[in-house]
Amino acid sequence: MKAARRTSRAARRPRGASPLAGGVAACVLALGCGAARADRVPAGDAIADGVATEAGSGVSRDPRGFRLALSLLSGSTRADAGLSAYQWSTTPRMAWGAQALAGRGRFEIGPRLWRSSTTQRIDVPGVTASPTVRSTSLELVGRGRVATCWDARLLASASGGRLHLGYDPDQIVIPSYGLGAPIVARFTPVDEWIAGLGLGVERPLLERWTVGLAFERRIFGLDTAHRSGNVIVNARESFGDWSARLELSRLLQRR
C-alpha cells in the first residue's frame, strides 16, 4: 500500500519538479498574459491606473478625461466678393488670434479672438483714399471630434460672437474749393453679431503640443447705402468671410 501511495504522488508531480519551478512557470504564464494585453495597446503608449497615456508625455488619452488647449492662431481671411461692390478689397489678408478650449470626451468649448484687415476705397470729388478696415472678433467656439485616424482628429466647429470693424484713418477731409470750410467725413466704427461653421484636423506634434489646420465660413450683417439712379437706397445686407487657420496648441489635461 505504501509503495502504491508513493507511485501515485510521483504520477501527480513530474520527476525533478520543485516549488521554484512552479513559480517560474506561473511568472512565464503571467508575462504571456501581459504581452497579449499589451498587443491591444498602441505602440508608444503605457498603461497607468487603467488609463492609456502617451509614453513620456503624462497626457491622459482617456476619452472621458478633461482637456484644456491654449492655442496661438495664424492664417488668412478673405472677405466676400459681394463687398467689392462697396469698394472693399476681397483679396486674402494675413490674420492672427488666440483661443482657449476646454472640454470632456468628444466636445470642447471656449473663447476665440481673431483679427484681420482689408481696405476700402473711398472716391469722392477731390479725394481718393483707401483706409484700412480692421476686423476684430471675439467669439464663443464649440467643436467636436468627428473621427480619428492615425492619431489625427477630424473636428467640426460652430462659433458665434461680436465683430468690431474700425477704420484707420477714421476720417477724410473733402476740400470745398473756396466755397466754404472743408468737409470732414468720419467713418464710424461698426459692431455686429457674427456666426460661423468650420472643419479642421489636429494631430500631436510634441509632448503636450498639437498642430492643426482649420477652415471656417462666417456670416455677419451690415447696414449699407448705395445709389440707384437718383435715389440713395439704404438696406440691411448679409456678408461674410472665409478663414484658414494654423493652430499651435499647448495641452493641459487631468484624468
Coordinates of C-alpha atoms in Angstrom, one line a residue:
M1 CA 0.0 0.0 0.0
K2 CA 2.8 2.4 0.9
A3 CA 4.5 1.7 -2.5
A4 CA 1.2 2.4 -4.3
R5 CA 0.8 5.8 -2.5
R6 CA 4.4 6.8 -3.5
T7 CA 3.7 5.8 -7.1
S8 CA 0.5 8.0 -7.0
R9 CA 2.4 11.0 -5.7
A10 CA 5.1 10.5 -8.4
A11 CA 2.4 10.5 -11.1
R12 CA 1.0 13.8 -9.9
R13 CA 4.4 15.6 -9.9
P14 CA 6.9 15.1 -12.7
R15 CA 10.4 13.9 -11.6
G16 CA 12.7 16.8 -10.8
A17 CA 9.8 19.3 -10.3
S18 CA 10.0 21.8 -7.4
P19 CA 8.1 24.7 -5.9
L20 CA 10.7 27.1 -7.6
A21 CA 10.0 25.6 -11.0
G22 CA 6.3 26.0 -10.4
G23 CA 6.8 29.7 -9.5
V24 CA 8.8 30.3 -12.7
A25 CA 6.1 28.7 -14.8
A26 CA 3.5 31.0 -13.1
C27 CA 5.6 34.0 -14.0
V28 CA 6.0 32.9 -17.6
L29 CA 2.3 32.5 -17.8
A30 CA 1.7 36.0 -16.3
L31 CA 4.1 37.6 -18.7
G32 CA 2.4 35.8 -21.6
C33 CA -1.0 37.3 -20.5
G34 CA 0.6 40.7 -20.1
A35 CA 2.1 40.5 -23.6
A36 CA -1.3 39.6 -25.0
R37 CA -2.8 42.6 -23.3
A38 CA 0.0 44.9 -24.5
D39 CA -0.8 43.9 -28.0
R40 CA -4.0 45.7 -27.7
V41 CA -2.3 49.0 -26.6
P42 CA -0.9 51.3 -29.4
A43 CA 2.8 51.4 -29.7
G44 CA 4.5 54.1 -27.6
D45 CA 1.7 54.1 -25.0
A46 CA 1.7 52.8 -21.5
I47 CA -1.0 51.7 -19.0
A48 CA -1.3 53.7 -15.8
D49 CA -4.2 53.2 -13.4
G50 CA -6.2 51.6 -16.2
V51 CA -5.9 54.7 -18.4
A52 CA -3.9 54.8 -21.6
T53 CA -1.3 57.6 -21.6
E54 CA 1.2 58.7 -24.2
A55 CA 4.7 57.5 -23.2
G56 CA 6.8 60.2 -21.7
S57 CA 4.2 62.9 -22.0
G58 CA 2.0 62.3 -19.0
V59 CA -1.0 63.4 -21.1
S60 CA -4.2 61.3 -20.5
R61 CA -5.8 59.7 -23.5
D62 CA -8.9 58.7 -21.6
P63 CA -11.8 59.8 -23.9
R64 CA -13.7 60.8 -20.8
G65 CA -10.9 62.9 -19.4
F66 CA -10.8 66.7 -19.0
R67 CA -9.0 68.5 -21.8
L68 CA -7.7 72.1 -21.9
A69 CA -6.0 73.6 -25.0
L70 CA -4.4 77.0 -25.2
S71 CA -3.7 78.0 -28.8
L72 CA -1.9 80.5 -31.0
L73 CA -3.6 81.1 -34.3
S74 CA -2.3 82.5 -37.6
G75 CA -3.6 82.3 -41.2
S76 CA -5.6 84.4 -43.6
T77 CA -9.1 85.8 -44.1
R78 CA -10.8 86.7 -47.4
A79 CA -13.9 89.0 -47.5
D80 CA -16.9 88.1 -49.5
A81 CA -16.9 89.1 -53.2
G82 CA -20.2 91.0 -52.5
L83 CA -18.2 93.6 -50.5
S84 CA -16.3 94.6 -53.7
A85 CA -19.5 96.4 -54.7
Y86 CA -18.7 98.8 -51.8
Q87 CA -15.0 99.1 -52.8
W88 CA -13.7 96.7 -50.2
S89 CA -10.6 94.7 -51.2
T90 CA -11.5 91.0 -51.3
T91 CA -8.0 89.5 -51.7
P92 CA -6.8 87.2 -48.8
R93 CA -5.1 89.1 -46.0
M94 CA -2.9 87.8 -43.1
A95 CA -4.7 87.3 -39.8
W96 CA -3.8 86.1 -36.3
G97 CA -5.5 85.3 -33.0
A98 CA -5.7 83.1 -29.9
Q99 CA -8.2 80.7 -28.3
A100 CA -8.7 78.6 -25.2
L101 CA -10.8 75.4 -25.4
A102 CA -11.9 73.1 -22.6
G103 CA -14.0 70.0 -22.7
R104 CA -14.5 66.4 -21.9
G105 CA -14.8 63.5 -24.2
R106 CA -15.5 64.4 -27.8
F107 CA -16.6 68.0 -27.2
E108 CA -14.9 71.3 -26.1
I109 CA -15.8 74.9 -25.9
G110 CA -14.1 78.3 -25.2
P111 CA -13.4 81.8 -26.4
R112 CA -11.5 82.9 -29.5
L113 CA -10.0 86.2 -30.6
W114 CA -9.4 86.7 -34.3
R115 CA -8.0 89.8 -36.1
S116 CA -7.7 90.6 -39.7
S117 CA -7.8 93.7 -42.0
T118 CA -8.6 94.8 -45.5
T119 CA -9.0 98.2 -47.3
Q120 CA -12.0 100.2 -48.6
R121 CA -11.5 102.6 -51.5
I122 CA -13.2 106.0 -51.0
D123 CA -13.9 108.1 -54.1
V124 CA -15.4 111.5 -53.5
P125 CA -14.9 114.7 -55.5
G126 CA -11.4 115.9 -54.9
V127 CA -10.4 112.9 -52.7
T128 CA -9.4 109.3 -53.3
A129 CA -8.4 107.3 -50.2
S130 CA -8.1 103.7 -49.2
P131 CA -8.4 103.5 -45.4
T132 CA -7.6 100.2 -43.6
V133 CA -10.6 98.4 -42.2
R134 CA -9.6 96.4 -39.1
S135 CA -11.7 93.4 -38.2
T136 CA -11.7 92.1 -34.6
S137 CA -14.0 89.3 -33.5
L138 CA -14.5 87.8 -30.0
E139 CA -16.5 84.5 -30.3
L140 CA -17.5 81.5 -28.3
V141 CA -16.4 78.4 -30.2
G142 CA -17.7 74.9 -29.8
R143 CA -16.2 71.9 -31.6
G144 CA -16.4 68.2 -31.5
R145 CA -14.4 65.2 -32.7
V146 CA -16.0 63.6 -35.8
A147 CA -13.4 60.9 -36.4
T148 CA -9.8 59.8 -35.5
C149 CA -7.3 58.4 -38.0
W150 CA -3.6 57.8 -37.4
D151 CA -3.6 60.0 -34.3
A152 CA -5.2 62.8 -36.2
R153 CA -8.6 64.2 -35.1
L154 CA -11.2 65.4 -37.6
L155 CA -13.1 68.3 -36.0
A156 CA -16.3 70.1 -36.8
S157 CA -16.9 73.5 -35.2
A158 CA -19.5 76.3 -34.7
S159 CA -18.9 79.8 -33.5
G160 CA -20.8 83.0 -32.5
G161 CA -20.0 86.3 -31.1
R162 CA -19.3 90.0 -31.8
L163 CA -17.5 91.6 -34.7
H164 CA -15.9 95.1 -34.5
L165 CA -14.9 97.0 -37.7
G166 CA -12.8 100.1 -37.3
Y167 CA -11.2 102.4 -39.8
D168 CA -7.6 103.7 -39.9
P169 CA -7.6 106.7 -40.6
D170 CA -11.1 107.2 -39.4
Q171 CA -11.8 110.4 -41.3
I172 CA -11.0 112.2 -44.6
V173 CA -11.1 115.9 -45.4
I174 CA -13.0 116.9 -48.5
P175 CA -12.0 120.3 -50.0
S176 CA -14.7 122.8 -50.7
Y177 CA -12.7 124.6 -53.4
G178 CA -13.3 128.1 -51.9
L179 CA -17.0 127.6 -51.3
G180 CA -16.6 127.3 -47.5
A181 CA -14.8 125.3 -44.9
P182 CA -13.5 121.8 -45.8
I183 CA -15.9 119.0 -45.0
V184 CA -14.6 116.3 -42.6
A185 CA -16.1 112.9 -43.2
R186 CA -15.8 110.5 -40.3
F187 CA -16.0 106.7 -40.5
T188 CA -18.0 105.4 -37.5
P189 CA -16.9 102.0 -36.1
V190 CA -19.3 99.2 -36.6
D191 CA -20.2 96.4 -34.2
E192 CA -22.2 93.4 -35.4
W193 CA -23.1 89.8 -34.5
I194 CA -21.2 87.1 -36.3
A195 CA -21.6 83.4 -36.6
G196 CA -19.7 80.6 -38.4
L197 CA -19.2 76.9 -39.2
G198 CA -15.9 75.1 -39.8
L199 CA -13.9 71.9 -40.3
G200 CA -10.4 71.1 -39.1
V201 CA -7.8 68.5 -38.4
E202 CA -5.4 68.2 -35.5
R203 CA -2.6 65.8 -34.6
P204 CA 0.1 65.5 -31.9
L205 CA 3.3 67.4 -32.6
L206 CA 5.5 67.1 -29.4
E207 CA 4.9 66.3 -25.8
R208 CA 1.7 68.2 -24.8
W209 CA 1.7 70.1 -28.1
T210 CA -0.6 69.7 -31.1
V211 CA -0.7 71.3 -34.5
G212 CA -3.9 71.8 -36.5
L213 CA -5.4 73.3 -39.7
A214 CA -8.9 74.7 -39.8
F215 CA -11.2 76.3 -42.4
E216 CA -14.3 78.4 -41.4
R217 CA -17.1 80.3 -43.1
R218 CA -18.6 83.2 -41.1
I219 CA -21.7 85.4 -41.7
F220 CA -22.5 88.9 -40.5
G221 CA -24.8 91.7 -41.4
L222 CA -24.1 95.4 -42.4
D223 CA -26.3 98.4 -43.0
T224 CA -25.5 99.7 -46.5
A225 CA -26.2 102.6 -48.7
H226 CA -25.9 102.8 -52.4
R227 CA -27.1 104.9 -55.3
S228 CA -29.8 103.5 -57.6
G229 CA -30.4 106.2 -60.3
N230 CA -31.1 109.4 -58.5
V231 CA -32.1 107.6 -55.2
I232 CA -29.9 106.6 -52.3
V233 CA -31.0 103.1 -51.2
N234 CA -30.5 102.1 -47.5
A235 CA -30.6 98.4 -46.8
R236 CA -29.6 95.6 -44.5
E237 CA -27.4 93.0 -46.2
S238 CA -25.6 89.8 -45.2
F239 CA -21.9 89.4 -45.9
G240 CA -19.2 87.0 -44.7
D241 CA -15.7 85.9 -44.9
W242 CA -13.6 82.7 -45.3
S243 CA -10.7 82.0 -42.9
A244 CA -7.9 79.4 -43.0
R245 CA -6.1 79.0 -39.7
L246 CA -3.0 77.2 -38.5
E247 CA -3.3 76.3 -34.8
L248 CA -0.4 75.6 -32.4
S249 CA -1.8 74.3 -29.1
R250 CA -0.5 73.6 -25.7
L251 CA -2.4 70.8 -24.0
L252 CA -3.2 70.7 -20.3
Q253 CA -5.1 67.6 -19.0
R254 CA -6.1 65.7 -15.9
R255 CA -7.5 62.3 -15.6

